[in-house]
Tab-separated table of N, CA and C in Angstrom:
chain	number	residue	atom	x	y	z
X	1	MET	N	19.162	-50.954	-75.807
X	1	MET	CA	18.568	-51.656	-74.651
X	1	MET	C	18.956	-52.694	-75.198
X	2	ASP	N	19.731	-53.570	-74.449
X	2	ASP	CA	19.854	-54.955	-74.695
X	2	ASP	C	19.582	-55.499	-72.577
X	3	PHE	N	17.907	-56.053	-72.640
X	3	PHE	CA	17.327	-56.797	-71.130
X	3	PHE	C	15.820	-57.568	-72.367
X	4	ILE	N	15.611	-57.926	-70.673
X	4	ILE	CA	14.077	-59.166	-70.990
X	4	ILE	C	13.829	-58.775	-69.664
X	5	VAL	N	12.358	-59.246	-70.349
X	5	VAL	CA	11.272	-59.020	-69.610
X	5	VAL	C	10.619	-60.584	-69.386
X	6	ALA	N	10.546	-61.299	-67.898
X	6	ALA	CA	9.930	-62.591	-68.091
X	6	ALA	C	8.439	-62.571	-67.108
X	7	GLY	N	8.390	-63.791	-66.682
X	7	GLY	CA	7.509	-64.597	-65.784
X	7	GLY	C	5.885	-63.476	-65.516
X	8	GLY	N	4.972	-64.687	-65.057
X	8	GLY	CA	3.230	-64.566	-65.637
X	8	GLY	C	3.691	-63.605	-67.362
X	9	GLY	N	4.678	-64.619	-67.779
X	9	GLY	CA	4.243	-63.874	-69.382
X	9	GLY	C	4.745	-63.467	-69.643
X	10	GLY	N	6.022	-62.561	-69.390
X	10	GLY	CA	6.842	-62.242	-70.007
X	10	GLY	C	6.347	-60.978	-70.674
X	11	GLN	N	5.053	-60.341	-71.232
X	11	GLN	CA	4.073	-59.481	-71.413
X	11	GLN	C	4.245	-58.063	-72.005
X	12	VAL	N	5.321	-57.391	-72.511
X	12	VAL	CA	5.333	-55.615	-72.389
X	12	VAL	C	3.681	-55.194	-72.926
X	13	ASN	N	2.822	-54.118	-72.091
X	13	ASN	CA	1.523	-53.863	-72.573
X	13	ASN	C	2.262	-52.855	-73.442
X	14	ALA	N	2.879	-51.715	-72.714
X	14	ALA	CA	3.056	-50.492	-72.560
X	14	ALA	C	4.659	-49.500	-72.687
X	15	ILE	N	5.261	-49.252	-73.978
X	15	ILE	CA	6.710	-48.400	-73.382
X	15	ILE	C	5.940	-46.578	-73.305
X	16	ALA	N	6.743	-46.111	-72.878
X	16	ALA	CA	7.098	-44.365	-72.273
X	16	ALA	C	8.327	-44.227	-72.252
X	17	GLU	N	8.688	-43.163	-72.660
X	17	GLU	CA	9.653	-42.128	-72.535
X	17	GLU	C	9.179	-41.367	-71.771
X	18	LEU	N	10.192	-40.938	-70.490
X	18	LEU	CA	10.076	-39.282	-70.490
X	18	LEU	C	11.327	-38.913	-69.801
X	19	ASN	N	11.967	-38.185	-70.380
X	19	ASN	CA	13.383	-37.143	-69.692
X	19	ASN	C	14.577	-38.345	-69.549
X	20	GLY	N	14.518	-39.237	-70.971
X	20	GLY	CA	15.848	-40.618	-70.779
X	20	GLY	C	15.414	-41.394	-69.414
X	21	ILE	N	14.182	-40.705	-69.476
X	21	ILE	CA	14.111	-42.853	-68.587
X	21	ILE	C	12.475	-43.533	-69.500
X	22	THR	N	12.733	-44.967	-69.660
X	22	THR	CA	11.997	-45.404	-70.460
X	22	THR	C	10.816	-45.697	-69.995
X	23	TYR	N	10.313	-46.348	-69.121
X	23	TYR	CA	9.098	-46.558	-68.132
X	23	TYR	C	8.272	-48.372	-69.408
X	24	PHE	N	8.224	-49.150	-68.271
X	24	PHE	CA	7.403	-50.118	-69.477
X	24	PHE	C	6.953	-50.746	-68.154
X	25	GLY	N	5.261	-50.950	-68.133
X	25	GLY	CA	4.621	-51.507	-68.173
X	25	GLY	C	3.739	-53.254	-68.896
X	26	GLY	N	3.711	-53.682	-68.064
X	26	GLY	CA	2.571	-55.159	-68.196
X	26	GLY	C	2.775	-56.420	-67.754
X	27	THR	N	2.561	-58.021	-68.108
X	27	THR	CA	2.374	-59.113	-67.241
X	27	THR	C	3.351	-59.245	-66.762
X	28	PHE	N	4.727	-59.154	-67.059
X	28	PHE	CA	5.814	-59.520	-66.428
X	28	PHE	C	6.389	-59.717	-65.081
X	29	THR	N	6.780	-59.875	-64.347
X	29	THR	CA	7.210	-59.698	-63.143
X	29	THR	C	8.599	-59.600	-62.615
X	30	GLU	N	10.015	-59.630	-63.443
X	30	GLU	CA	11.197	-59.814	-63.923
X	30	GLU	C	11.858	-59.602	-65.006
X	31	VAL	N	12.843	-58.346	-64.826
X	31	VAL	CA	13.204	-57.848	-65.650
X	31	VAL	C	15.222	-58.016	-65.198
X	32	GLY	N	15.632	-58.163	-66.607
X	32	GLY	CA	17.386	-58.683	-66.283
X	32	GLY	C	17.794	-58.600	-67.415
X	33	THR	N	19.024	-58.649	-67.353
X	33	THR	CA	19.959	-58.707	-68.253
X	33	THR	C	19.624	-59.583	-69.117
X	34	ASN	N	20.054	-59.433	-70.454
X	34	ASN	CA	19.805	-61.059	-71.973
X	34	ASN	C	21.611	-61.078	-71.678
X	35	ILE	N	21.266	-62.881	-71.442
X	35	ILE	CA	23.010	-63.394	-70.999
X	35	ILE	C	22.085	-64.383	-72.170
X	36	GLY	N	21.989	-64.389	-73.566
X	36	GLY	CA	21.566	-65.423	-74.349
X	36	GLY	C	21.780	-66.285	-74.523
X	37	ARG	N	20.791	-66.745	-73.914
X	37	ARG	CA	20.696	-68.423	-73.778
X	37	ARG	C	21.730	-69.481	-72.910
X	38	ALA	N	22.861	-68.957	-72.092
X	38	ALA	CA	24.190	-69.491	-71.857
X	38	ALA	C	25.310	-68.846	-71.423
X	39	ILE	N	24.977	-69.425	-69.822
X	39	ILE	CA	25.196	-68.878	-68.486
X	39	ILE	C	26.747	-69.553	-67.973
X	40	PRO	N	27.915	-69.637	-67.628
X	40	PRO	CA	28.413	-69.712	-67.565
X	40	PRO	C	28.429	-69.767	-65.397
X	41	ILE	N	28.697	-70.650	-64.281
X	41	ILE	CA	28.618	-71.021	-63.143
X	41	ILE	C	29.705	-71.369	-62.433
X	42	ASP	N	29.424	-71.272	-61.622
X	42	ASP	CA	30.602	-71.607	-60.272
X	42	ASP	C	30.123	-72.914	-59.478
X	43	SER	N	31.091	-74.010	-59.403
X	43	SER	CA	30.834	-74.644	-58.277
X	43	SER	C	29.762	-74.540	-57.225
X	44	ALA	N	29.231	-72.908	-56.957
X	44	ALA	CA	28.182	-72.674	-56.302
X	44	ALA	C	26.709	-72.803	-55.953
X	45	GLY	N	26.952	-72.293	-57.814
X	45	GLY	CA	25.643	-72.387	-58.781
X	45	GLY	C	25.791	-70.336	-59.176
X	46	ASN	N	26.777	-70.104	-58.913
X	46	ASN	CA	26.772	-68.605	-59.062
X	46	ASN	C	27.093	-68.190	-60.418
X	47	PRO	N	26.390	-67.358	-61.065
X	47	PRO	CA	27.515	-66.862	-61.865
X	47	PRO	C	28.848	-66.337	-61.640
X	48	LEU	N	29.619	-66.316	-62.759
X	48	LEU	CA	30.928	-65.998	-62.777
X	48	LEU	C	30.830	-64.434	-62.762
X	49	ALA	N	32.439	-63.963	-62.072
X	49	ALA	CA	31.968	-62.475	-61.333
X	49	ALA	C	32.469	-61.770	-62.686
X	50	GLY	N	31.024	-60.328	-62.719
X	50	GLY	CA	31.339	-60.065	-64.076
X	50	GLY	C	30.801	-60.586	-65.505
X	51	TYR	N	29.565	-61.797	-65.325
X	51	TYR	CA	28.325	-62.156	-65.283
X	51	TYR	C	27.666	-61.275	-65.869
X	52	PRO	N	27.022	-60.374	-67.047
X	52	PRO	CA	27.544	-61.223	-68.406
X	52	PRO	C	28.426	-60.206	-69.549
X	53	HIS	N	29.313	-59.852	-68.511
X	53	HIS	CA	30.131	-59.128	-69.283
X	53	HIS	C	31.927	-59.752	-69.286
X	54	ALA	N	31.446	-60.775	-68.842
X	54	ALA	CA	33.238	-61.370	-68.810
X	54	ALA	C	34.126	-62.422	-69.470
X	55	GLY	N	32.850	-61.262	-71.298
X	55	GLY	CA	33.444	-62.115	-72.626
X	55	GLY	C	32.031	-63.899	-72.769
X	56	PHE	N	31.336	-63.643	-72.227
X	56	PHE	CA	31.211	-64.790	-73.048
X	56	PHE	C	30.298	-64.468	-73.887
X	57	PRO	N	30.306	-65.319	-75.177
X	57	PRO	CA	29.607	-64.803	-75.716
X	57	PRO	C	27.579	-65.621	-75.951
X	58	LYS	N	26.988	-64.433	-76.331
X	58	LYS	CA	25.824	-65.160	-76.699
X	58	LYS	C	25.391	-65.707	-77.472
X	59	PHE	N	24.431	-66.537	-77.725
X	59	PHE	CA	23.845	-67.239	-77.960
X	59	PHE	C	22.800	-67.115	-78.868
X	60	ASP	N	22.219	-67.127	-80.364
X	60	ASP	CA	20.701	-66.296	-80.525
X	60	ASP	C	19.334	-67.173	-80.469
X	61	ARG	N	19.650	-68.977	-80.187
X	61	ARG	CA	19.214	-69.541	-79.594
X	61	ARG	C	19.573	-70.866	-78.738
X	62	ALA	N	18.702	-71.793	-78.832
X	62	ALA	CA	19.216	-72.441	-77.899
X	62	ALA	C	20.524	-73.786	-77.483
X	63	PRO	N	21.418	-73.710	-77.158
X	63	PRO	CA	21.574	-74.805	-76.694
X	63	PRO	C	21.603	-75.635	-75.966
X	64	GLN	N	21.936	-77.024	-76.407
X	64	GLN	CA	21.151	-78.317	-75.776
X	64	GLN	C	22.451	-79.351	-75.665
X	65	ALA	N	23.115	-79.306	-75.717
X	65	ALA	CA	24.590	-80.658	-75.309
X	65	ALA	C	25.822	-78.757	-74.776
X	66	ILE	N	26.920	-78.973	-73.937
X	66	ILE	CA	27.875	-78.954	-73.145
X	66	ILE	C	28.750	-79.613	-72.602
X	67	ILE	N	29.700	-79.628	-73.529
X	67	ILE	CA	30.607	-81.211	-72.769
X	67	ILE	C	31.603	-80.231	-73.150
X	68	PRO	N	33.092	-81.004	-71.809
X	68	PRO	CA	34.253	-79.810	-71.513
X	68	PRO	C	35.180	-80.402	-72.860
X	69	ASP	N	36.288	-79.739	-73.202
X	69	ASP	CA	37.270	-79.662	-73.931
X	69	ASP	C	38.272	-80.815	-73.805
X	70	ASN	N	38.812	-80.644	-72.354
X	70	ASN	CA	39.844	-80.956	-71.586
X	70	ASN	C	40.788	-80.203	-71.487
X	71	ALA	N	40.956	-78.790	-72.500
X	71	ALA	CA	41.353	-78.119	-72.118
X	71	ALA	C	40.815	-76.793	-71.780
X	72	GLY	N	39.981	-76.684	-71.268
X	72	GLY	CA	39.358	-75.405	-70.386
X	72	GLY	C	38.263	-74.573	-70.794
X	73	GLY	N	38.225	-75.258	-72.150
X	73	GLY	CA	37.398	-74.239	-73.467
X	73	GLY	C	35.736	-75.605	-72.831
X	74	TRP	N	34.874	-75.262	-74.347
X	74	TRP	CA	33.643	-76.621	-74.294
X	74	TRP	C	33.464	-76.156	-75.647
X	75	TYR	N	32.509	-77.515	-76.290
X	75	TYR	CA	32.066	-77.643	-77.096
X	75	TYR	C	30.094	-77.411	-76.893
X	76	LEU	N	29.473	-76.694	-78.198
X	76	LEU	CA	27.871	-76.673	-77.689
X	76	LEU	C	27.747	-76.914	-79.030
X	77	GLY	N	26.774	-77.663	-78.628
X	77	GLY	CA	26.037	-78.060	-79.570
X	77	GLY	C	23.715	-77.697	-79.579
X	78	GLY	N	23.161	-77.519	-80.077
X	78	GLY	CA	21.770	-76.815	-80.580
X	78	GLY	C	21.517	-77.361	-81.345
X	79	ASP	N	20.472	-75.660	-81.384
X	79	ASP	CA	19.532	-74.830	-82.501
X	79	ASP	C	20.195	-74.404	-83.046
X	80	PHE	N	21.389	-72.931	-82.420
X	80	PHE	CA	21.478	-72.062	-82.468
X	80	PHE	C	22.540	-71.378	-84.279
X	81	LEU	N	22.483	-70.200	-84.734
X	81	LEU	CA	23.191	-70.083	-86.210
X	81	LEU	C	24.158	-69.098	-85.584
X	82	ASN	N	24.392	-68.452	-85.109
X	82	ASN	CA	24.771	-67.566	-84.593
X	82	ASN	C	25.393	-67.391	-83.371
X	83	VAL	N	26.832	-67.748	-82.356
X	83	VAL	CA	27.318	-67.658	-81.677
X	83	VAL	C	28.342	-66.284	-81.038
X	84	GLY	N	28.364	-65.168	-79.910
X	84	GLY	CA	29.139	-64.045	-80.433
X	84	GLY	C	28.717	-63.364	-81.520
X	85	GLY	N	27.762	-63.243	-82.220
X	85	GLY	CA	28.492	-62.503	-83.301
X	85	GLY	C	29.115	-63.775	-84.558
X	86	THR	N	30.057	-64.474	-84.861
X	86	THR	CA	29.780	-65.248	-85.469
X	86	THR	C	29.640	-66.590	-85.642
X	87	PRO	N	29.138	-66.536	-86.857
X	87	PRO	CA	28.138	-67.689	-87.941
X	87	PRO	C	29.101	-69.099	-87.978
X	88	LYS	N	27.488	-69.553	-86.386
X	88	LYS	CA	28.402	-71.141	-86.183
X	88	LYS	C	26.865	-71.295	-86.047
X	89	VAL	N	26.308	-72.551	-87.085
X	89	VAL	CA	25.452	-73.486	-87.421
X	89	VAL	C	25.424	-74.830	-86.112
X	90	ARG	N	24.567	-74.963	-85.223
X	90	ARG	CA	25.050	-76.412	-83.888
X	90	ARG	C	25.094	-76.500	-83.616
X	91	LEU	N	26.991	-76.472	-83.512
X	91	LEU	CA	28.489	-76.797	-82.778
X	91	LEU	C	28.866	-76.004	-83.286
X	92	VAL	N	29.740	-75.745	-82.080
X	92	VAL	CA	30.873	-74.438	-82.083
X	92	VAL	C	31.437	-75.303	-80.793
X	93	HIS	N	33.259	-74.835	-81.183
X	93	HIS	CA	33.267	-74.591	-79.633
X	93	HIS	C	34.483	-73.626	-79.335
X	94	LEU	N	34.085	-73.525	-77.531
X	94	LEU	CA	34.468	-72.545	-77.140
X	94	LEU	C	36.135	-72.101	-76.085
X	95	LEU	N	36.836	-71.677	-76.214
X	95	LEU	CA	37.872	-71.604	-76.049
X	95	LEU	C	37.902	-71.364	-74.083
X	96	SER	N	39.353	-71.855	-74.015
X	96	SER	CA	38.609	-71.654	-72.514
X	96	SER	C	38.689	-69.943	-72.118
X	97	ASP	N	38.832	-68.971	-73.105
X	97	ASP	CA	38.567	-67.731	-72.790
X	97	ASP	C	37.438	-67.189	-73.452
X	98	PHE	N	35.994	-68.673	-73.429
X	98	PHE	CA	35.337	-68.043	-74.278
X	98	PHE	C	35.310	-67.364	-75.100
X	99	SER	N	36.540	-66.885	-76.029
X	99	SER	CA	36.221	-66.867	-77.034
X	99	SER	C	35.538	-67.904	-77.952
X	100	VAL	N	34.880	-67.721	-79.166
X	100	VAL	CA	34.775	-68.748	-80.338
X	100	VAL	C	36.052	-69.020	-81.309
X	101	ASP	N	35.896	-70.589	-81.284
X	101	ASP	CA	38.010	-70.756	-82.084
X	101	ASP	C	37.051	-71.238	-83.157
X	102	PRO	N	38.113	-70.417	-83.798
X	102	PRO	CA	37.786	-70.760	-85.818
X	102	PRO	C	37.799	-71.171	-86.000
X	103	THR	N	39.436	-71.773	-85.388
X	103	THR	CA	40.042	-72.829	-86.132
X	103	THR	C	38.633	-74.335	-86.518
X	104	PHE	N	37.782	-74.668	-85.762
X	104	PHE	CA	36.624	-75.166	-85.182
X	104	PHE	C	35.826	-74.921	-85.952
X	105	SER	N	35.419	-75.680	-86.702
X	105	SER	CA	34.793	-75.827	-88.436
X	105	SER	C	33.737	-77.288	-88.493
X	106	ALA	N	32.353	-76.712	-88.272
X	106	ALA	CA	32.025	-78.388	-88.208
X	106	ALA	C	30.672	-78.056	-88.182
X	107	ASP	N	29.781	-77.890	-89.395
X	107	ASP	CA	27.893	-77.788	-88.964
X	107	ASP	C	26.975	-78.788	-89.492
X	108	VAL	N	26.037	-78.956	-88.878
X	108	VAL	CA	24.807	-80.056	-89.243
X	108	VAL	C	23.574	-79.760	-89.956
X	109	ASP	N	23.225	-80.603	-90.275
X	109	ASP	CA	21.597	-79.561	-90.578
X	109	ASP	C	20.156	-79.894	-89.669
X	110	ASN	N	20.438	-80.156	-88.613
X	110	ASN	CA	19.822	-79.597	-87.516
X	110	ASN	C	20.156	-80.025	-86.357
X	111	THR	N	19.219	-79.828	-85.486
X	111	THR	CA	19.314	-79.326	-83.736
X	111	THR	C	20.655	-80.985	-83.455
X	112	VAL	N	21.341	-80.648	-82.451
X	112	VAL	CA	22.165	-81.548	-82.268
X	112	VAL	C	21.565	-81.283	-80.310
X	113	ASN	N	21.523	-82.928	-80.058
X	113	ASN	CA	21.616	-82.636	-78.316
X	113	ASN	C	21.861	-83.650	-77.469
X	114	ALA	N	23.497	-83.897	-78.257
X	114	ALA	CA	23.994	-84.536	-77.187
X	114	ALA	C	25.130	-84.696	-77.471
X	115	LEU	N	25.889	-84.835	-77.294
X	115	LEU	CA	28.016	-84.361	-78.063
X	115	LEU	C	28.795	-85.883	-77.076
X	116	PHE	N	29.505	-86.155	-77.261
X	116	PHE	CA	30.268	-86.855	-76.111
X	116	PHE	C	32.233	-86.264	-76.600
X	117	LEU	N	32.591	-86.679	-76.244
X	117	LEU	CA	34.190	-86.309	-77.008
X	117	LEU	C	35.155	-88.076	-76.148
X	118	SER	N	36.066	-87.953	-76.886
X	118	SER	CA	36.532	-89.242	-76.682
X	118	SER	C	38.105	-89.070	-77.638
X	119	GLY	N	38.895	-88.789	-76.802
X	119	GLY	CA	39.802	-88.333	-77.714
X	119	GLY	C	40.275	-87.493	-78.096
X	120	THR	N	40.645	-87.098	-79.416
X	120	THR	CA	39.731	-85.645	-80.519
X	120	THR	C	39.070	-86.118	-81.696
X	121	ASN	N	37.973	-87.296	-81.299
X	121	ASN	CA	37.029	-87.578	-81.624
X	121	ASN	C	35.734	-87.315	-81.459
X	122	LEU	N	34.927	-86.321	-81.481
X	122	LEU	CA	34.170	-85.850	-80.965
X	122	LEU	C	32.524	-85.445	-81.375
X	123	TYR	N	31.927	-86.447	-81.593
X	123	TYR	CA	30.734	-87.099	-80.768
X	123	TYR	C	29.281	-86.604	-81.243
X	124	VAL	N	29.058	-86.935	-82.402
X	124	VAL	CA	27.536	-85.549	-81.625
X	124	VAL	C	26.242	-86.607	-81.800
X	125	GLY	N	25.286	-86.418	-81.705
X	125	GLY	CA	24.031	-86.590	-81.395
X	125	GLY	C	23.212	-85.677	-81.856
X	126	GLY	N	21.685	-86.086	-82.805
X	126	GLY	CA	20.779	-85.237	-82.750
X	126	GLY	C	19.181	-85.629	-83.863
X	127	LEU	N	19.084	-84.797	-84.347
X	127	LEU	CA	17.939	-85.019	-85.351
X	127	LEU	C	18.378	-84.721	-86.109
X	128	PHE	N	19.104	-85.134	-87.531
X	128	PHE	CA	20.047	-84.232	-87.927
X	128	PHE	C	18.551	-85.335	-89.055
X	129	VAL	N	17.641	-84.195	-90.665
X	129	VAL	CA	17.469	-85.079	-91.052
X	129	VAL	C	17.389	-85.587	-92.570
X	130	ARG	N	18.672	-84.737	-93.069
X	130	ARG	CA	19.183	-85.395	-93.563
X	130	ARG	C	20.387	-86.691	-93.802
X	131	VAL	N	20.046	-87.495	-94.007
X	131	VAL	CA	21.246	-90.088	-93.501
X	131	VAL	C	22.323	-89.470	-94.006
X	132	THR	N	21.712	-88.547	-95.789
X	132	THR	CA	23.461	-88.652	-96.184
X	132	THR	C	24.127	-87.428	-95.980
X	133	ASN	N	24.182	-86.577	-94.890
X	133	ASN	CA	24.598	-86.004	-94.352
X	133	ASN	C	24.128	-85.319	-93.595
X	134	VAL	N	24.159	-86.959	-92.500
X	134	VAL	CA	24.161	-87.351	-91.096
X	134	VAL	C	25.850	-86.636	-90.745
X	135	VAL	N	26.009	-85.811	-89.739
X	135	VAL	CA	27.737	-86.199	-89.296
X	135	VAL	C	27.920	-86.271	-88.187
X	136	ALA	N	28.434	-87.709	-87.613
X	136	ALA	CA	28.445	-88.764	-87.242
X	136	ALA	C	29.555	-87.816	-86.112
X	137	GLY	N	30.785	-87.610	-86.185
X	137	GLY	CA	31.321	-87.043	-86.098
X	137	GLY	C	32.587	-86.236	-86.443
X	138	VAL	N	33.229	-84.916	-85.476
X	138	VAL	CA	34.405	-84.485	-86.042
X	138	VAL	C	35.371	-84.850	-85.452
X	139	ASN	N	37.236	-85.152	-85.547
X	139	ASN	CA	37.748	-85.430	-85.515
X	139	ASN	C	38.693	-83.907	-85.003
X	140	VAL	N	38.028	-83.332	-83.515
X	140	VAL	CA	38.976	-81.727	-82.876
X	140	VAL	C	40.134	-81.037	-83.911
X	141	ALA	N	40.808	-82.425	-83.686
X	141	ALA	CA	42.759	-82.045	-84.231
X	141	ALA	C	42.668	-81.829	-85.938
X	142	THR	N	41.423	-82.287	-86.575
X	142	THR	CA	42.527	-81.993	-87.540
X	142	THR	C	40.816	-80.924	-88.725
X	143	ASN	N	39.413	-81.042	-87.593
X	143	ASN	CA	38.695	-81.202	-87.880
X	143	ASN	C	37.571	-81.692	-89.416
X	144	ASN	N	38.225	-83.049	-89.357
X	144	ASN	CA	37.552	-84.235	-90.595
X	144	ASN	C	36.457	-84.806	-90.302
X	145	ARG	N	35.235	-84.483	-90.580
X	145	ARG	CA	34.161	-85.632	-90.261
X	145	ARG	C	33.835	-86.967	-90.598
X	146	PHE	N	33.505	-87.959	-90.021
X	146	PHE	CA	33.922	-89.131	-89.630
X	146	PHE	C	31.950	-89.663	-89.599
X	147	ARG	N	31.028	-91.240	-89.140
X	147	ARG	CA	30.842	-91.672	-89.714
X	147	ARG	C	30.511	-93.091	-89.053
């Protein structure tokens, strides 16, 4: 099962199964599909048709920043370590079909809080621990890092 319970503390106090049906009891007020901490919506604020089964990957931890890549995809930064089953450390490029870009390779050593794209330069801001290893930016055409 891949779902969440939420609201009222979101606590599950009891679980029982009878004739193939699982019953939950607790302090939660909502049950829904686990969307994985990010969701695409249309201009009216509605989830895209078919979502969450429309190919949008699940994030294991929270994204903190998202910007368009100007080609129909997006760059996301945050505290995540895995996106759609692919190891991606805090920085990922999603293509226009929602797939993880296998050619984009950039990791940072702590949470990404801000992203800015200027031409082919992606500027990355956040709480980087090692100043000597700070990634200030990534050239998205070459994957070269710069400070």
